XYZ file of C-alpha atoms in Angstrom:
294
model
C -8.258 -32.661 -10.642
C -7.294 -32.652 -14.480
C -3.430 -31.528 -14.187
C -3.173 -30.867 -10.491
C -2.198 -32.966 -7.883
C -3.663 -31.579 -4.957
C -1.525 -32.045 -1.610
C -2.645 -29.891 1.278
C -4.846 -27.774 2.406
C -3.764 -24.013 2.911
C -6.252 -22.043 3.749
C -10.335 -21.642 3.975
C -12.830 -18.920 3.768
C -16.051 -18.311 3.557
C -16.758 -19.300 -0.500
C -13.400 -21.557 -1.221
C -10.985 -23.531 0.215
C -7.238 -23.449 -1.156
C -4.388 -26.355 -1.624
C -1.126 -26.700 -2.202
C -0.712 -28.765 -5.728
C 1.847 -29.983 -7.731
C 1.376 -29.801 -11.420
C 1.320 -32.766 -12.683
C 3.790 -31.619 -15.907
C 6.320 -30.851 -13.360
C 6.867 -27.392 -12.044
C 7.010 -25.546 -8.678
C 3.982 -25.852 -6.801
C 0.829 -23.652 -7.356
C -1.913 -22.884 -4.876
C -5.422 -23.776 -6.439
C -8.618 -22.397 -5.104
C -11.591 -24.205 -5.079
C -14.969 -22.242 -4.853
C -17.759 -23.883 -2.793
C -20.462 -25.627 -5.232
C -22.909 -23.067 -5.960
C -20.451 -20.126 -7.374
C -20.726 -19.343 -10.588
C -18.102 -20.440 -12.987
C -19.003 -16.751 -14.456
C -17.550 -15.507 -11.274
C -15.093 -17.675 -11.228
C -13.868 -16.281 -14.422
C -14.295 -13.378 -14.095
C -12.056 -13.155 -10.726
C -9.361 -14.892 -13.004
C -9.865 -11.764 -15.322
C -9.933 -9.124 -12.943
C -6.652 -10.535 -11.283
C -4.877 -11.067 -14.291
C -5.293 -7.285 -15.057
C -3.073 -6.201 -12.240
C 0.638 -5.765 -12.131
C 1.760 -9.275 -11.173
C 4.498 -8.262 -8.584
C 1.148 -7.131 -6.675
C -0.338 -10.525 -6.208
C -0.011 -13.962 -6.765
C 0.445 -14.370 -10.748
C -2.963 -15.852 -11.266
C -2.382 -19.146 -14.126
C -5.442 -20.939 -14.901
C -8.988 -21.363 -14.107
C -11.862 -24.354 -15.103
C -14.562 -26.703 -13.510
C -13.656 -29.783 -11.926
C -15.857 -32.422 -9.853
C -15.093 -30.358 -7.147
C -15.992 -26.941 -7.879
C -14.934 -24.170 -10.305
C -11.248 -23.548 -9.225
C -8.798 -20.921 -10.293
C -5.072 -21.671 -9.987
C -2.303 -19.085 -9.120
C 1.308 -18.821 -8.321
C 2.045 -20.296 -4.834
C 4.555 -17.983 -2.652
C 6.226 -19.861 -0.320
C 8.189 -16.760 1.013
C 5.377 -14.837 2.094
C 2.764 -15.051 4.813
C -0.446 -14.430 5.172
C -1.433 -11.087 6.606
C -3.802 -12.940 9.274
C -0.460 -13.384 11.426
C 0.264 -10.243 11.941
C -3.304 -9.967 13.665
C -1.841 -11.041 16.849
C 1.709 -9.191 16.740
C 2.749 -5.502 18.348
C 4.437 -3.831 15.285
C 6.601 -0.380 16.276
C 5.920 3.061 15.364
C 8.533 2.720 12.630
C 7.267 -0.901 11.078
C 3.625 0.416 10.893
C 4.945 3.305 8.465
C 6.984 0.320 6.695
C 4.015 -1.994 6.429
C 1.049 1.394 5.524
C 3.499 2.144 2.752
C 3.894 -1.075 1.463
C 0.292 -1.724 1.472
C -0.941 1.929 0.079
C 1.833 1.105 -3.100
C 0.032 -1.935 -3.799
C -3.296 -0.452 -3.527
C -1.962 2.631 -5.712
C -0.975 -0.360 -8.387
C -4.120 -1.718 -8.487
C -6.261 1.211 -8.631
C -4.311 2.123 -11.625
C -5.193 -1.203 -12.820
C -9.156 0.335 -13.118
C -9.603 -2.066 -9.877
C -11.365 -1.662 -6.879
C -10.511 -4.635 -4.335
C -13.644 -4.705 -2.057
C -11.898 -6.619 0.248
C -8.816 -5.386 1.814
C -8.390 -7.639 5.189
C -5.497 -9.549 6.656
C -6.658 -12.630 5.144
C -6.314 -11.272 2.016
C -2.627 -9.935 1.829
C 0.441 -11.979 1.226
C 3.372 -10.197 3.380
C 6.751 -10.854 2.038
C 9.832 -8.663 3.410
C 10.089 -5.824 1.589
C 6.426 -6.291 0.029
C 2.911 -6.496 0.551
C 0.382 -8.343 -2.531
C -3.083 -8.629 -2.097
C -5.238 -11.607 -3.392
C -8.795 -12.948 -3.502
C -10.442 -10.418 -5.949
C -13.244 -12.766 -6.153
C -15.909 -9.753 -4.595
C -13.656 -6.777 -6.168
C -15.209 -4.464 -9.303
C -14.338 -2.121 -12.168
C -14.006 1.307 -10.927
C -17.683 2.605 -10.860
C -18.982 -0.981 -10.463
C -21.697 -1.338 -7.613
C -21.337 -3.746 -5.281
C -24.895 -4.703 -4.841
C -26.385 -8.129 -6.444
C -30.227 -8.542 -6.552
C -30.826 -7.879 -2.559
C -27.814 -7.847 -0.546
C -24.341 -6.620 -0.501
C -20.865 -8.782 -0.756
C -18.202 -7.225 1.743
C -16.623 -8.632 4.632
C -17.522 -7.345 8.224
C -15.150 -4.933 9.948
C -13.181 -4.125 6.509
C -16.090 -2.142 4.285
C -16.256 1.223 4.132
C -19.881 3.037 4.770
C -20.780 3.500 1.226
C -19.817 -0.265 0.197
C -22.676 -1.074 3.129
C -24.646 0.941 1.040
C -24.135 -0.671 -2.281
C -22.995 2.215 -3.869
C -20.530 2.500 -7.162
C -17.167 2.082 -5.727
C -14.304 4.226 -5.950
C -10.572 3.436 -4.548
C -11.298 5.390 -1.591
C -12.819 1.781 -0.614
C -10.483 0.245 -0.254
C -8.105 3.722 1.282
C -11.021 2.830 4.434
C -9.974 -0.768 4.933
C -6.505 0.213 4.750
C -6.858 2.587 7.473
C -9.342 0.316 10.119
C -5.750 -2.341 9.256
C -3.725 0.263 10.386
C -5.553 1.197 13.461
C -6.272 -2.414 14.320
C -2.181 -3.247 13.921
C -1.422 -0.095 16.362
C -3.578 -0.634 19.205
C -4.799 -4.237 19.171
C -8.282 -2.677 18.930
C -10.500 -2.375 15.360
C -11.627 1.442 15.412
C -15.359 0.482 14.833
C -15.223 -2.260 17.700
C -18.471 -3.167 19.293
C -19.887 -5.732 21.288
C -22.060 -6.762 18.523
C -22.777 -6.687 14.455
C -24.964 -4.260 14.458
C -22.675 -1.499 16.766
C -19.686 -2.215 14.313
C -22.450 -0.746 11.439
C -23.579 2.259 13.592
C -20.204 3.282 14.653
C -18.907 2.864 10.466
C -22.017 4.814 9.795
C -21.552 7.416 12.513
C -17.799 8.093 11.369
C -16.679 8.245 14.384
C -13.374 5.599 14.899
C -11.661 5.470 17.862
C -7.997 5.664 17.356
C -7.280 6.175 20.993
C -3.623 4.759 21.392
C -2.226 5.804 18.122
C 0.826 7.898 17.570
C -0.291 11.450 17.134
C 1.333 11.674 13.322
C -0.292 7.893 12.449
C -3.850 8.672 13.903
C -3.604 11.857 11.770
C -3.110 9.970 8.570
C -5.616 6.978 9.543
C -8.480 9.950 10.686
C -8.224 10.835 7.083
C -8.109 7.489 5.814
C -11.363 6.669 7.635
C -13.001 9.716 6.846
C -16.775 9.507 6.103
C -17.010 10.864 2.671
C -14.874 9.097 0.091
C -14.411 12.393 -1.248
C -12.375 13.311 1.784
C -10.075 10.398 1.672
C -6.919 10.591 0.812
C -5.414 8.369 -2.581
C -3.331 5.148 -2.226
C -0.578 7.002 -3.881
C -0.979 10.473 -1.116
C -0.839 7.600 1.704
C 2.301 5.948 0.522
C 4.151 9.806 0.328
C 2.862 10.238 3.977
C 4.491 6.765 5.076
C 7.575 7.353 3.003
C 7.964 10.863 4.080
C 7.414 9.670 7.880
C 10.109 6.951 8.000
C 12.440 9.134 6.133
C 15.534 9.966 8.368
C 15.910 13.407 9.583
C 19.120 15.155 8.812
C 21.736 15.567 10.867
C 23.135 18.555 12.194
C 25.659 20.654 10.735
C 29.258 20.159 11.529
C 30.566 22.538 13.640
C 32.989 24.759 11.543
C 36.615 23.714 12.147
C 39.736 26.673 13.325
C 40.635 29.195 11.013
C 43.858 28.915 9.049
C 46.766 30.448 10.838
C 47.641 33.713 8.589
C 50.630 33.210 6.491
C 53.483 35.298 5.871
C 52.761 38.689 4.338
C 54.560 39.216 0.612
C 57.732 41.113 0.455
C 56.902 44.355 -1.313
C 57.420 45.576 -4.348
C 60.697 47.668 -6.001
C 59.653 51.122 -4.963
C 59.081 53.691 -8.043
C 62.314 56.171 -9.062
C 61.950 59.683 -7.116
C 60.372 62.342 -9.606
C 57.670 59.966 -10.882
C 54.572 58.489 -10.299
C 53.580 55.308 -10.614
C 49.946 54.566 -12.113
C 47.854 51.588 -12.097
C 47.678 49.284 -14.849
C 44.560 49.941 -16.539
C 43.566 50.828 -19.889
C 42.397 54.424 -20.299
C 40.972 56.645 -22.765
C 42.373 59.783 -23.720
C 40.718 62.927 -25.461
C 42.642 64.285 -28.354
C 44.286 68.121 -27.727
C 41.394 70.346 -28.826
C-alpha cells in the first residue's frame, strides 16, 4: 500500500485486520488497520477524527488514514511496549493489582470523556496495557456524547461489554463505558463475566435484569463494581469518582505512632537569688500606675 510496507499481521477482529508496517520514508514502525471491504471510508474517517480528538498519551497516536486496493485503512502509532489487554483474560491478578489496573483504566476513561467521547467499546481487545498505563484503541463504533448508537435497524456493540441502554440504542453517556469497565473488573477478579450464561440470549436477560453476580470479589471491590454496573446510568459512578476509589484503596495506611521516648532526667535546680536587706521589701518588676495625692 502507497507508503507502507506491510510486514505482519497483528491482530484481527470482527471489521479489520491490523499489520505491522514499515514506512517506507523510514521511521519506526506503525500499525495500520485495514477495514474489511464494505466499511465506509466515511467511517473510516471519521474513527481517524474521533481518535485524534483524545489526549494522545491515552491511545495509540492515530497518523493517517486513506483507501487502498485493500480496504480503507487508518494508520497509528505502533507500541511495542505494551500488550494487548486480551492477555490478561487468562491471568489471576491480586487484590492490590486489580486497584492498580481499575485506576489506570478509569483515568483513561476520565481523559476521554473529557475529550466529548464516548468509547462504545471498552473490552480487553481494545486496551493497550503498558506498565504504569492503560490506552484504549479501536474507536471505530464510539460517538459524541449524546450520539445514539443505533444505525437504520440494529445496534453496533460488542457482546458481554455493552451496557443495557447501549442494547437499547439509546444516546450514550460515559456511564457506558463506567459498565464495561466494571463487567472487566469483575471478569479479572473471579475468572467469571458477571452476566455469564450458557447462551446469548441469558447474557441479555441477566444485563437487562441488573442483577451481576460478583460472587468471589473482595468485599471493598464488589462494592465499587455493584455501582459500576448499576442499572441506571444515572446511578453510576464517573470515570474520574472510580479512579479516587482505586487510588484511595491502594493508598498505604499509616503507621502507628511512635511510642513516646523517657522523660528527661530533671536538672539541677538554680542557686537562688541575693536575699533582700532586712527592713525592706522587695516588689516585683512590673510597671504600675499610681494615683496622684488627692
Amino acid at each position: 500500500m502507497d507508503g507502507f510496507q506491510l510486514l505482519s499481521r497483528i491482530g484481527r477482529g470482527g471489521t479489520a485486520t491490523v499489520f505491522l508496517a514499515a514506512p517506507l520514508a523510514g521511521g519506526p514502525p506503525v500499525a495500520v488497520k485495514i477495514l474489511r471491504h464494505g466499511t465506509g471510508i466515511a467511517s473510516c474517517r471519521r474513527e481517524f477524527a474521533i481518535a485524534s480528538a483524545v489526549d494522545a498519551a491515552r491511545t495509540a497516536v492515530p497518523i493517517a488514514h486513506g483507501v487502498a486496493a485493500m480496504g480503507p485503512y487508518l494508520v497509528t502509532a505502533y507500541l511495542p511496549d505494551h500488550v494487548c489487554g486480551s492477555v490478561l483474560m487468562g491471568e489471576t491478578m491480586s487484590i492490590a493489582e486489580l486497584w492498580t489496573f481499575g485506576g489506570d483504566l478509569a483515568e483513561t476513561l476520565a481523559s476521554v470523556h473529557g475529550s466529548g467521547v464516548v468509547h462504545c467499546d471498552v473490552k480487553p481487545s481494545n486496551l493497550l496495557v503498558g506498565d504504569d498505563d492503560v490506552r484504549v484503541i479501536d474507536f471505530g463504533i464510539s460517538r459524541y456524547v449524546g450520539e445514539r448508537t443505533v444505525n437504520d435497524s440494529f445496534v453496533r456493540c460488542s457482546r458481554g461489554w455493552a451496557a443495557p441502554e447501549q442494547l437499547r440504542g439509546e444516546p450514550l453517556a460515559p456511564s457506558a463505558d463506567v459498565f464495561a469497565w466494571g463487567s472487566m473488573v469483575a471478569y479479572l477478579a473471579t475468572g467469571v463475566h458477571p452476566f455469564a450464561g450458557r447462551y446469548e440470549a441469558d447474557w441479555i436477560l441477566r444485563v437487562g435484569s441488573g442483577e451481576p453476580n460478583l460472587s468471589g470479589l473482595h468485599q471493598d471491590l464488589a462494592a465499587v463494581v455493584r455501582a459500576a454496573l448499576a442499572h441506571d446510568p444515572r446511578s453510576r459512578p464517573s470515570a474520574r469518582e472510580l479512579v479516587a476509589m482505586c487510588r484511595e484503596a491502594t493508598r498505604p495506611a499509616p503507621g502507628p505512632r511512635p511510642a513516646p521516648g523517657p522523660r528527661p532526667a530533671p536538672g539541677p535546680r538554680p542557686a537562688p537569688g541575693p536575699r533582700p536587706a532586712p527592713g525592706r521589701t522587695a516588689w516585683p518588676v512590673e510597671a504600675t500606675e499610681i494615683a496622684p495625692p488627692g
